[in-house]
Short mmCIF file of C-alpha atoms in Angstrom, two decimals:
data_model
loop_
_atom_site.label_atom_id
_atom_site.label_comp_id
_atom_site.label_asym_id
_atom_site.label_seq_id
_atom_site.Cartn_x
_atom_site.Cartn_y
_atom_site.Cartn_z
CA MET O 625 11.02 -24.50 -4.86
CA ALA O 626 10.01 -27.52 -6.85
CA ASP O 627 6.50 -27.95 -5.25
CA ILE O 628 3.50 -26.50 -7.60
CA TRP O 629 1.15 -24.68 -5.28
CA LEU O 630 -0.08 -22.12 -7.73
CA THR O 631 -1.44 -23.13 -10.73
CA SER O 632 -4.54 -20.42 -11.12
CA LEU O 633 -6.01 -17.34 -9.37
CA ILE O 634 -9.77 -18.25 -10.09
CA THR O 635 -11.74 -19.55 -7.58
CA ASP O 636 -15.40 -20.51 -7.31
CA THR O 637 -16.17 -18.04 -4.68
CA PRO O 638 -15.07 -14.84 -3.04
CA GLN O 639 -14.31 -16.71 0.19
CA GLU O 640 -12.15 -19.36 -1.72
CA GLY O 641 -10.39 -16.02 -3.14
CA PHE O 642 -9.92 -14.69 0.37
CA GLU O 643 -8.07 -17.97 1.39
CA LEU O 644 -6.04 -17.87 -1.60
CA ALA O 645 -5.03 -14.51 -0.75
CA ILE O 646 -4.01 -15.76 2.73
CA THR O 647 -1.97 -18.55 1.00
CA LEU O 648 -0.02 -16.16 -1.14
CA SER O 649 0.66 -14.22 1.88
CA ARG O 650 2.03 -17.08 3.74
CA ARG O 651 4.10 -18.25 0.73
CA GLY O 652 5.50 -14.72 0.57
CA VAL O 653 6.85 -15.30 3.94
CA LYS O 654 7.93 -18.95 3.40
CA TYR O 655 10.13 -18.00 0.10
CA THR O 656 11.83 -15.74 2.65
CA GLN O 657 12.32 -18.12 5.18
CA PRO O 658 11.55 -21.66 4.15
CA ASP O 659 12.35 -23.25 7.38
CA GLY O 660 9.21 -24.34 8.81
CA GLU O 661 10.51 -24.91 12.42
CA VAL O 662 11.56 -21.41 12.52
CA LEU O 663 8.24 -20.19 11.35
CA HIS O 664 6.45 -22.32 13.78
CA LYS O 665 8.16 -20.80 16.55
CA LEU O 666 7.74 -17.25 15.29
CA ARG O 667 3.80 -17.71 15.13
CA PRO O 668 2.94 -17.41 18.94
CA VAL O 669 4.98 -14.24 19.19
CA TYR O 670 2.99 -12.20 15.96
CA ALA O 671 -0.13 -14.12 16.61
CA ASN O 672 -0.36 -12.13 20.17
CA ASP O 673 0.76 -8.91 19.05
CA ALA O 674 -2.21 -6.48 17.94
CA ASP O 675 0.08 -4.63 15.43
CA SER O 676 1.74 -7.78 13.92
CA LEU O 677 -1.85 -9.05 13.13
CA THR O 678 -2.89 -5.95 11.42
CA ALA O 679 0.19 -6.07 9.38
CA ALA O 680 -0.79 -9.79 8.54
CA SER O 681 -4.33 -8.73 7.56
CA GLN O 682 -2.84 -5.92 5.36
CA VAL O 683 -0.75 -8.44 3.12
CA VAL O 684 -3.83 -10.45 3.00
CA ALA O 685 -6.10 -7.19 1.64
CA ILE O 686 -3.34 -6.40 -1.25
CA ASN O 687 -3.24 -10.10 -2.41
CA PHE O 688 -7.25 -10.24 -2.08
CA GLN O 689 -6.83 -7.15 -4.40
CA THR O 690 -5.28 -9.30 -7.12
CA VAL O 691 -7.24 -12.44 -6.70
CA ALA O 692 -10.66 -10.58 -6.61
CA ALA O 693 -9.36 -8.55 -10.02
CA ALA O 694 -8.48 -12.00 -11.48
CA ASN O 695 -12.19 -13.12 -10.88
CA GLY O 696 -13.79 -10.26 -12.17
CA TYR O 697 -14.76 -9.70 -8.68
CA TRP O 698 -17.02 -12.92 -8.92
CA ARG O 699 -19.70 -10.37 -10.17
CA LYS O 700 -21.82 -13.15 -11.65
CA MET Q 746 -12.79 -22.68 8.74
CA ALA Q 747 -15.89 -24.37 7.99
CA ASP Q 748 -18.24 -21.40 8.00
CA ILE Q 749 -19.55 -19.72 5.06
CA TRP Q 750 -19.00 -15.88 5.79
CA LEU Q 751 -18.17 -14.28 2.27
CA THR Q 752 -20.53 -15.11 -0.70
CA SER Q 753 -20.50 -11.60 -2.45
CA LEU Q 754 -18.63 -8.38 -2.71
CA ILE Q 755 -21.74 -6.60 -3.96
CA THR Q 756 -23.66 -4.27 -1.42
CA ASP Q 757 -26.21 -1.75 -1.75
CA THR Q 758 -24.63 1.22 -0.74
CA PRO Q 759 -21.08 2.40 -0.23
CA GLN Q 760 -21.71 2.48 3.52
CA GLU Q 761 -22.30 -1.20 3.44
CA GLY Q 762 -19.52 -1.56 1.24
CA PHE Q 763 -17.36 0.13 3.95
CA GLU Q 764 -18.60 -2.16 6.62
CA LEU Q 765 -17.66 -5.15 4.44
CA ALA Q 766 -14.17 -3.85 4.09
CA ILE Q 767 -14.23 -3.98 7.90
CA THR Q 768 -15.40 -7.64 8.05
CA LEU Q 769 -12.68 -8.38 5.66
CA SER Q 770 -9.96 -6.65 7.67
CA ARG Q 771 -11.08 -8.41 10.67
CA ARG Q 772 -11.20 -11.63 9.00
CA GLY Q 773 -7.70 -11.06 7.69
CA VAL Q 774 -6.66 -11.26 11.59
CA LYS Q 775 -8.84 -14.16 12.42
CA TYR Q 776 -7.24 -16.40 9.89
CA THR Q 777 -3.90 -15.77 11.69
CA GLN Q 778 -5.31 -15.74 15.27
CA PRO Q 779 -8.56 -17.68 15.33
CA ASP Q 780 -8.82 -17.58 19.19
CA GLY Q 781 -11.51 -15.12 20.11
CA GLU Q 782 -10.43 -14.61 23.42
CA VAL Q 783 -6.76 -13.72 22.55
CA LEU Q 784 -8.44 -11.17 20.11
CA HIS Q 785 -10.56 -9.82 22.75
CA LYS Q 786 -7.62 -9.09 25.03
CA LEU Q 787 -5.69 -7.36 22.43
CA ARG Q 788 -8.60 -5.03 21.62
CA PRO Q 789 -8.07 -2.37 24.41
CA VAL Q 790 -4.39 -2.15 23.58
CA TYR Q 791 -4.40 -1.16 19.78
CA ALA Q 792 -8.02 0.45 20.43
CA ASN Q 793 -6.08 3.03 22.71
CA ASP Q 794 -2.99 3.46 20.63
CA ALA Q 795 -3.17 6.21 17.91
CA ASP Q 796 -0.86 4.47 15.42
CA SER Q 797 -2.32 0.97 15.67
CA LEU Q 798 -5.87 2.74 14.86
CA THR Q 799 -4.39 4.29 11.94
CA ALA Q 800 -2.96 0.89 10.90
CA ALA Q 801 -6.23 -0.44 11.03
CA SER Q 802 -7.90 1.98 9.24
CA GLN Q 803 -5.29 1.57 6.27
CA VAL Q 804 -6.17 -1.81 6.18
CA VAL Q 805 -9.64 -1.01 5.89
CA ALA Q 806 -8.96 1.47 3.15
CA ILE Q 807 -7.39 -1.46 1.09
CA ASN Q 808 -10.21 -3.57 1.37
CA PHE Q 809 -12.72 -0.88 0.69
CA GLN Q 810 -10.72 -0.21 -2.77
CA THR Q 811 -11.57 -4.07 -3.46
CA VAL Q 812 -15.23 -3.66 -2.56
CA ALA Q 813 -15.72 -0.22 -4.29
CA ALA Q 814 -14.31 -1.48 -7.74
CA ALA Q 815 -16.27 -4.81 -7.25
CA ASN Q 816 -19.36 -2.73 -7.01
CA GLY Q 817 -18.48 -0.27 -9.87
CA TYR Q 818 -18.25 2.36 -6.96
CA TRP Q 819 -22.03 2.43 -6.81
CA ARG Q 820 -22.16 5.10 -9.69
CA LYS Q 821 -25.93 4.39 -10.08
CA MET H 1071 -23.54 1.93 13.64
CA ALA H 1072 -27.26 3.15 12.89
CA ASP H 1073 -26.45 6.37 11.42
CA ILE H 1074 -25.76 7.06 7.78
CA TRP H 1075 -22.70 9.01 6.90
CA LEU H 1076 -21.80 7.49 3.43
CA THR H 1077 -24.28 7.52 0.50
CA SER H 1078 -22.16 8.16 -2.45
CA LEU H 1079 -18.42 8.41 -3.40
CA ILE H 1080 -19.29 11.23 -6.13
CA THR H 1081 -18.19 14.57 -5.34
CA ASP H 1082 -18.19 17.83 -7.57
CA THR H 1083 -14.55 18.79 -7.14
CA PRO H 1084 -11.39 16.89 -6.40
CA GLN H 1085 -10.95 18.83 -3.44
CA GLU H 1086 -14.37 17.64 -2.18
CA GLY H 1087 -12.99 13.98 -3.02
CA PHE H 1088 -10.15 14.34 -1.08
CA GLU H 1089 -12.00 15.59 1.76
CA LEU H 1090 -14.29 12.56 1.65
CA ALA H 1091 -11.17 10.50 1.50
CA ILE H 1092 -10.31 12.03 4.86
CA THR H 1093 -13.58 11.39 6.48
CA LEU H 1094 -13.26 7.64 5.18
CA SER H 1095 -10.02 7.50 6.78
CA ARG H 1096 -11.09 8.88 10.34
CA ARG H 1097 -14.37 6.17 9.92
CA GLY H 1098 -11.73 3.58 9.40
CA VAL H 1099 -10.57 4.37 13.04
CA LYS H 1100 -13.78 5.46 14.74
CA TYR H 1101 -15.16 1.76 13.51
CA THR H 1102 -12.33 0.22 15.63
CA GLN H 1103 -12.44 2.86 18.42
CA PRO H 1104 -16.12 4.28 18.46
CA ASP H 1105 -15.24 6.25 21.76
CA GLY H 1106 -14.92 9.98 20.73
CA GLU H 1107 -13.62 10.76 24.30
CA VAL H 1108 -10.56 8.21 23.34
CA LEU H 1109 -10.03 9.41 20.25
CA HIS H 1110 -10.05 13.19 21.51
CA LYS H 1111 -7.30 12.10 23.74
CA LEU H 1112 -5.27 10.47 21.31
CA ARG H 1113 -5.35 13.49 18.70
CA PRO H 1114 -2.42 15.42 20.59
CA VAL H 1115 -0.40 12.54 20.46
CA TYR H 1116 -0.36 11.55 16.86
CA ALA H 1117 -0.67 15.16 15.69
CA ASN H 1118 2.52 16.00 16.79
CA ASP H 1119 4.29 13.07 16.00
CA ALA H 1120 5.99 13.46 12.43
CA ASP H 1121 5.88 9.67 11.54
CA SER H 1122 2.05 9.24 13.05
CA LEU H 1123 0.89 12.24 10.62
CA THR H 1124 2.64 10.54 7.49
CA ALA H 1125 1.16 7.52 8.16
CA ALA H 1126 -2.24 9.08 8.49
CA SER H 1127 -1.49 10.98 5.33
CA GLN H 1128 -0.89 7.61 3.72
CA VAL H 1129 -4.62 6.33 4.56
CA VAL H 1130 -5.78 9.33 3.12
CA ALA H 1131 -3.88 8.70 -0.05
CA ILE H 1132 -5.41 5.02 -0.27
CA ASN H 1133 -8.60 6.16 0.32
CA PHE H 1134 -8.45 9.16 -2.21
CA GLN H 1135 -7.30 6.61 -4.93
CA THR H 1136 -10.76 4.94 -4.50
CA VAL H 1137 -12.93 8.33 -4.71
CA ALA H 1138 -10.83 9.77 -7.62
CA ALA H 1139 -11.48 6.18 -9.52
CA ALA H 1140 -14.99 6.66 -8.63
CA ASN H 1141 -15.48 10.09 -9.89
CA GLY H 1142 -13.43 9.53 -13.30
CA TYR H 1143 -10.83 11.46 -12.05
CA TRP H 1144 -12.79 14.58 -12.33
CA ARG H 1145 -11.32 14.74 -15.78
CA LYS H 1146 -14.40 16.80 -17.42
CA MET Z 1339 -10.81 24.58 5.34
CA ALA Z 1340 -12.15 27.44 3.24
CA ASP Z 1341 -9.18 27.83 0.52
CA ILE Z 1342 -9.44 26.16 -2.55
CA TRP Z 1343 -6.32 24.27 -3.45
CA LEU Z 1344 -7.15 21.69 -5.62
CA THR Z 1345 -9.39 22.15 -8.74
CA SER Z 1346 -8.14 19.22 -11.19
CA LEU Z 1347 -5.77 16.33 -11.12
CA ILE Z 1348 -4.67 17.29 -14.65
CA THR Z 1349 -0.96 18.57 -15.19
CA ASP Z 1350 0.93 19.09 -18.43
CA THR Z 1351 4.04 16.91 -17.71
CA PRO Z 1352 4.65 13.80 -15.58
CA GLN Z 1353 7.11 15.79 -13.47
CA GLU Z 1354 4.13 18.57 -12.73
CA GLY Z 1355 1.82 15.46 -11.65
CA PHE Z 1356 4.64 14.19 -9.44
CA GLU Z 1357 5.01 17.60 -7.81
CA LEU Z 1358 1.12 17.63 -7.20
CA ALA Z 1359 1.50 14.19 -5.63
CA ILE Z 1360 3.78 15.88 -3.02
CA THR Z 1361 1.09 18.68 -2.61
CA LEU Z 1362 -1.66 16.01 -1.96
CA SER Z 1363 0.58 14.33 0.52
CA ARG Z 1364 1.29 17.47 2.61
CA ARG Z 1365 -2.28 18.30 2.65
CA GLY Z 1366 -3.11 14.85 3.95
CA VAL Z 1367 -0.80 15.75 7.00
CA LYS Z 1368 -2.05 19.54 7.24
CA TYR Z 1369 -5.68 18.00 7.47
CA THR Z 1370 -4.58 16.46 10.65
CA GLN Z 1371 -2.37 19.05 12.13
CA PRO Z 1372 -3.36 22.23 10.69
CA ASP Z 1373 -0.88 24.19 12.83
CA GLY Z 1374 2.01 25.53 10.50
CA GLU Z 1375 4.02 26.17 13.42
CA VAL Z 1376 3.87 22.42 14.69
CA LEU Z 1377 4.65 21.41 11.19
CA HIS Z 1378 7.61 23.30 10.88
CA LYS Z 1379 8.90 22.30 14.18
CA LEU Z 1380 8.68 18.28 13.12
CA ARG Z 1381 10.31 18.93 9.71
CA PRO Z 1382 14.19 19.01 11.01
CA VAL Z 1383 13.24 15.70 12.78
CA TYR Z 1384 11.68 13.37 9.97
CA ALA Z 1385 13.90 15.35 7.38
CA ASN Z 1386 16.85 13.86 8.95
CA ASP Z 1387 15.29 10.19 9.53
CA ALA Z 1388 16.26 7.98 6.80
CA ASP Z 1389 12.90 5.72 7.64
CA SER Z 1390 10.76 8.89 7.91
CA LEU Z 1391 11.84 9.91 4.63
CA THR Z 1392 11.14 6.45 2.94
CA ALA Z 1393 7.70 6.57 4.44
CA ALA Z 1394 7.30 10.16 3.04
CA SER Z 1395 8.34 9.06 -0.35
CA GLN Z 1396 5.80 6.19 -0.20
CA VAL Z 1397 2.77 8.48 0.42
CA VAL Z 1398 4.09 10.52 -2.54
CA ALA Z 1399 4.20 7.14 -4.38
CA ILE Z 1400 0.64 6.26 -3.78
CA ASN Z 1401 -0.58 9.77 -4.71
CA PHE Z 1402 1.33 9.64 -7.86
CA GLN Z 1403 -0.73 6.80 -9.04
CA THR Z 1404 -3.60 8.41 -8.65
CA VAL Z 1405 -2.31 11.59 -10.58
CA ALA Z 1406 -0.67 9.67 -13.25
CA ALA Z 1407 -3.65 7.44 -13.81
CA ALA Z 1408 -5.81 10.99 -13.85
CA ASN Z 1409 -3.44 11.74 -16.79
CA GLY Z 1410 -3.65 8.84 -18.69
CA TYR Z 1411 0.12 8.38 -17.91
CA TRP Z 1412 0.79 11.67 -20.33
CA ARG Z 1413 1.07 9.16 -22.95
CA LYS Z 1414 1.03 11.42 -25.73
CA MET M 549 23.91 -1.85 -13.20
CA ALA M 550 25.19 -3.11 -16.35
CA ASP M 551 23.49 -6.45 -16.25
CA ILE M 552 20.17 -7.42 -17.89
CA TRP M 553 17.75 -9.24 -15.41
CA LEU M 554 14.22 -8.23 -16.51
CA THR M 555 13.30 -8.30 -20.29
CA SER M 556 9.73 -9.32 -19.67
CA LEU M 557 6.73 -9.79 -16.95
CA ILE M 558 5.05 -12.37 -18.77
CA THR M 559 5.23 -15.62 -17.12
CA ASP M 560 3.59 -19.01 -18.25
CA THR M 561 1.99 -19.49 -15.01
CA PRO M 562 0.79 -17.69 -12.06
CA GLN M 563 3.52 -19.22 -9.90
CA GLU M 564 6.22 -18.20 -12.21
CA GLY M 565 4.56 -15.04 -11.90
CA PHE M 566 4.86 -15.10 -8.07
CA GLU M 567 8.53 -16.05 -8.15
CA LEU M 568 9.06 -12.94 -10.55
CA ALA M 569 7.79 -10.94 -7.96
CA ILE M 570 10.04 -12.32 -5.37
CA THR M 571 13.04 -11.29 -7.91
CA LEU M 572 11.88 -7.77 -8.39
CA SER M 573 11.48 -7.44 -4.54
CA ARG M 574 15.06 -8.65 -3.73
CA ARG M 575 16.12 -6.44 -6.96
CA GLY M 576 14.36 -3.28 -4.71
CA VAL M 577 16.46 -3.97 -2.29
CA LYS M 578 19.66 -4.54 -4.09
CA TYR M 579 19.48 -1.26 -6.06
CA THR M 580 19.72 0.46 -2.65
CA GLN M 581 22.39 -2.07 -1.16
CA PRO M 582 24.29 -3.58 -4.04
CA ASP M 583 26.89 -5.28 -1.51
CA GLY M 584 25.87 -9.04 -1.50
CA GLU M 585 28.00 -9.49 1.60
CA VAL M 586 26.04 -7.02 3.54
CA LEU M 587 22.91 -8.42 2.62
CA HIS M 588 24.16 -11.63 3.26
CA LYS M 589 24.78 -10.65 6.83
CA LEU M 590 21.24 -8.92 7.19
CA ARG M 591 19.56 -12.32 6.37
CA PRO M 592 19.66 -14.22 9.70
CA VAL M 593 18.46 -10.87 11.23
CA TYR M 594 14.89 -10.21 9.39
CA ALA M 595 14.48 -14.11 8.37
CA ASN M 596 14.03 -14.56 12.15
CA ASP M 597 11.69 -11.71 12.93
CA ALA M 598 7.97 -12.18 12.15
CA ASP M 599 7.30 -8.42 11.24
CA SER M 600 10.19 -8.46 9.22
CA LEU M 601 8.84 -11.34 7.32
CA THR M 602 5.43 -9.82 7.07
CA ALA M 603 7.00 -6.77 5.38
CA ALA M 604 8.68 -8.79 2.84
CA SER M 605 5.80 -10.84 1.86
CA GLN M 606 4.06 -7.64 1.69
CA VAL M 607 6.34 -6.01 -0.89
CA VAL M 608 6.08 -9.44 -2.90
CA ALA M 609 2.21 -8.62 -2.70
CA ILE M 610 2.72 -5.20 -4.19
CA ASN M 611 5.05 -6.36 -6.91
CA PHE M 612 2.50 -9.70 -7.51
CA GLN M 613 -0.19 -7.24 -8.22
CA THR M 614 2.08 -5.84 -11.18
CA VAL M 615 2.90 -9.10 -12.63
CA ALA M 616 -0.51 -10.63 -12.32
CA ALA M 617 -1.80 -7.61 -14.09
CA ALA M 618 0.86 -7.74 -16.73
CA ASN M 619 -0.27 -11.46 -17.41
CA GLY M 620 -4.12 -10.68 -17.74
CA TYR M 621 -4.33 -12.79 -14.47
CA TRP M 622 -3.56 -16.00 -16.29
CA ARG M 623 -7.18 -16.30 -17.18
CA LYS M 624 -6.69 -18.72 -19.73
CA MET U 622 13.24 22.67 -8.30
CA ALA U 623 14.06 24.31 -11.13
CA ASP U 624 15.75 21.20 -13.50
CA ILE U 625 13.70 18.95 -15.36
CA TRP U 626 14.08 15.40 -14.37
CA LEU U 627 10.85 13.56 -15.46
CA THR U 628 9.52 13.98 -18.72
CA SER U 629 7.72 10.73 -19.67
CA LEU U 630 6.82 7.09 -17.98
CA ILE U 631 7.30 5.47 -20.96
CA THR U 632 10.59 3.14 -21.38
CA ASP U 633 11.88 0.98 -23.74
CA THR U 634 12.12 -2.19 -21.36
CA PRO U 635 10.75 -3.54 -18.13
CA GLN U 636 14.34 -3.13 -16.49
CA GLU U 637 14.61 0.51 -17.93
CA GLY U 638 10.85 0.96 -16.07
CA PHE U 639 12.15 -0.55 -12.77
CA GLU U 640 15.09 1.94 -12.64
CA LEU U 641 12.76 4.73 -13.20
CA ALA U 642 10.81 3.60 -10.37
CA ILE U 643 13.79 3.94 -8.15
CA THR U 644 14.29 7.57 -9.70
CA LEU U 645 10.97 8.44 -8.66
CA SER U 646 11.54 6.88 -5.37
CA ARG U 647 14.45 8.76 -4.68
CA ARG U 648 12.95 12.05 -5.85
CA GLY U 649 9.99 11.55 -3.57
CA VAL U 650 12.84 11.60 -0.66
CA LYS U 651 14.81 14.68 -2.33
CA TYR U 652 11.68 16.51 -2.40
CA THR U 653 11.37 16.28 1.44
CA GLN U 654 15.15 16.32 2.05
CA PRO U 655 16.90 18.43 -0.76
CA ASP U 656 20.02 18.65 1.19
CA GLY U 657 22.36 16.01 -0.53
CA GLU U 658 25.02 16.02 2.05
CA VAL U 659 22.27 15.02 4.74
CA LEU U 660 21.03 12.21 2.44
CA HIS U 661 24.55 11.08 1.86
CA LYS U 662 25.12 10.76 5.60
CA LEU U 663 21.71 8.77 6.01
CA ARG U 664 22.72 6.04 3.61
CA PRO U 665 24.92 3.97 5.40
CA VAL U 666 22.53 3.80 8.38
CA TYR U 667 19.32 2.33 6.19
CA ALA U 668 21.48 0.84 3.65
CA ASN U 669 22.60 -1.64 6.53
CA ASP U 670 18.95 -2.08 8.26
CA ALA U 671 16.82 -4.92 6.95
CA ASP U 672 13.58 -3.28 7.52
CA SER U 673 14.75 0.01 5.87
CA LEU U 674 15.89 -1.94 2.96
CA THR U 675 12.53 -3.64 2.44
CA ALA U 676 10.87 -0.49 2.99
CA ALA U 677 12.71 1.13 0.36
CA SER U 678 11.80 -2.03 -1.94
CA GLN U 679 8.34 -1.09 -1.01
CA VAL U 680 8.37 2.22 -2.42
CA VAL U 681 10.15 0.83 -5.51
CA ALA U 682 7.26 -1.52 -5.97
CA ILE U 683 4.58 1.10 -5.71
CA ASN U 684 6.40 3.28 -8.52
CA PHE U 685 6.90 0.44 -10.64
CA GLN U 686 3.07 -0.30 -10.80
CA THR U 687 2.83 3.38 -11.90
CA VAL U 688 5.48 2.76 -14.67
CA ALA U 689 4.61 -0.66 -15.48
CA ALA U 690 0.67 0.44 -16.31
CA ALA U 691 1.95 3.39 -18.03
CA ASN U 692 3.80 1.26 -20.49
CA GLY U 693 1.18 -1.24 -20.90
CA TYR U 694 3.31 -3.82 -19.38
CA TRP U 695 5.58 -3.75 -22.19
CA ARG U 696 3.31 -6.64 -23.39
CA LYS U 697 4.58 -6.19 -26.94
#
């Protein structure tokens, strides 16, 4: 991958940090399946399956741990 | 998402922290499936499946780690 | 939920901390499925399934990490 | 549970710490299914299933993180 | 394995750290299944399955926690 | 288990640390299923299943977090 998509883990607010965690989660998928069309086709499958959605939320939670720690939990 | 839903990880009590962890877990789902109606339909499925409930509780546990660390574990 | 069930993560002993981790795990389920009768019916299903029990033990392990860190691992 | 089974997370060696992590993992199961006979019957099922064994090893790994941190990773 | 593939967890940027996390995740697979041809055959299966992709992204997220901590979260 | 297999979490290099994480993951399995012959029979099953391999890599990732922290991430 030639494009630069991640230059910092620091965000202004916890919500932006949460959104960065979502980006990280999707990038983790994209490195395994770079074909955007395939990903687009898979979307309706897992977006309508409760267990798939829980699993997706779990990956976000793990990445949010990293981003939150990087930001000192936005304590100030 | 234009709405602001997360401005701080700090809560007064561990119970409020736990409830914030639940909010984070649901938001993780909502970013993948923003359609509230679909989520509403899926609810009875996973809310009546033991393994789905355990998986949901696991995501809460991971997010609670983050919130608890942010709050210094409400030690004082 | 109006009731207060979590006022502190501090416990006297690691065993009490482990039991608090179990409480947290069950509460994570209860926020998703608050109907005690449904939970009661699901119990025999997952309590007799090896993989469900392992999954339940994993949630406890994650919550125990949080409680143990909160208590400085009961080092003294 | 009336019996005392966990009074400290401190162990002399990392191997004893790993074995404590196994104890914690089993106890996590036992709190959900206290009936030893049921557990005994389930054993041959998951002990012969590769994915169940991997899942069991994962719970041990999570508990070992806790025990290792408690012991300062036995650095000296 | 005789080859040297991991001499440091330090990277210049978070993106390189994320890519190292992917390498670690793949190596974790390769130690269990060293046969590159088998891995090559399995690829189309999991790269087209939404849940497999989420699971792969989760392993990357866990390894990224390690790499990010090693790098002090690239805070400066 | 009478044999001594883990006397330290400290390794010279991150790669040796990663290999120790693999050892820990296998030991976690072995404590549940000590029969080497059974494990040998299970190997071809999970070594040819993409999801099993991802799950195995995840356990390694969790154990690697522990080993890396123990070694101060081999920062110098």
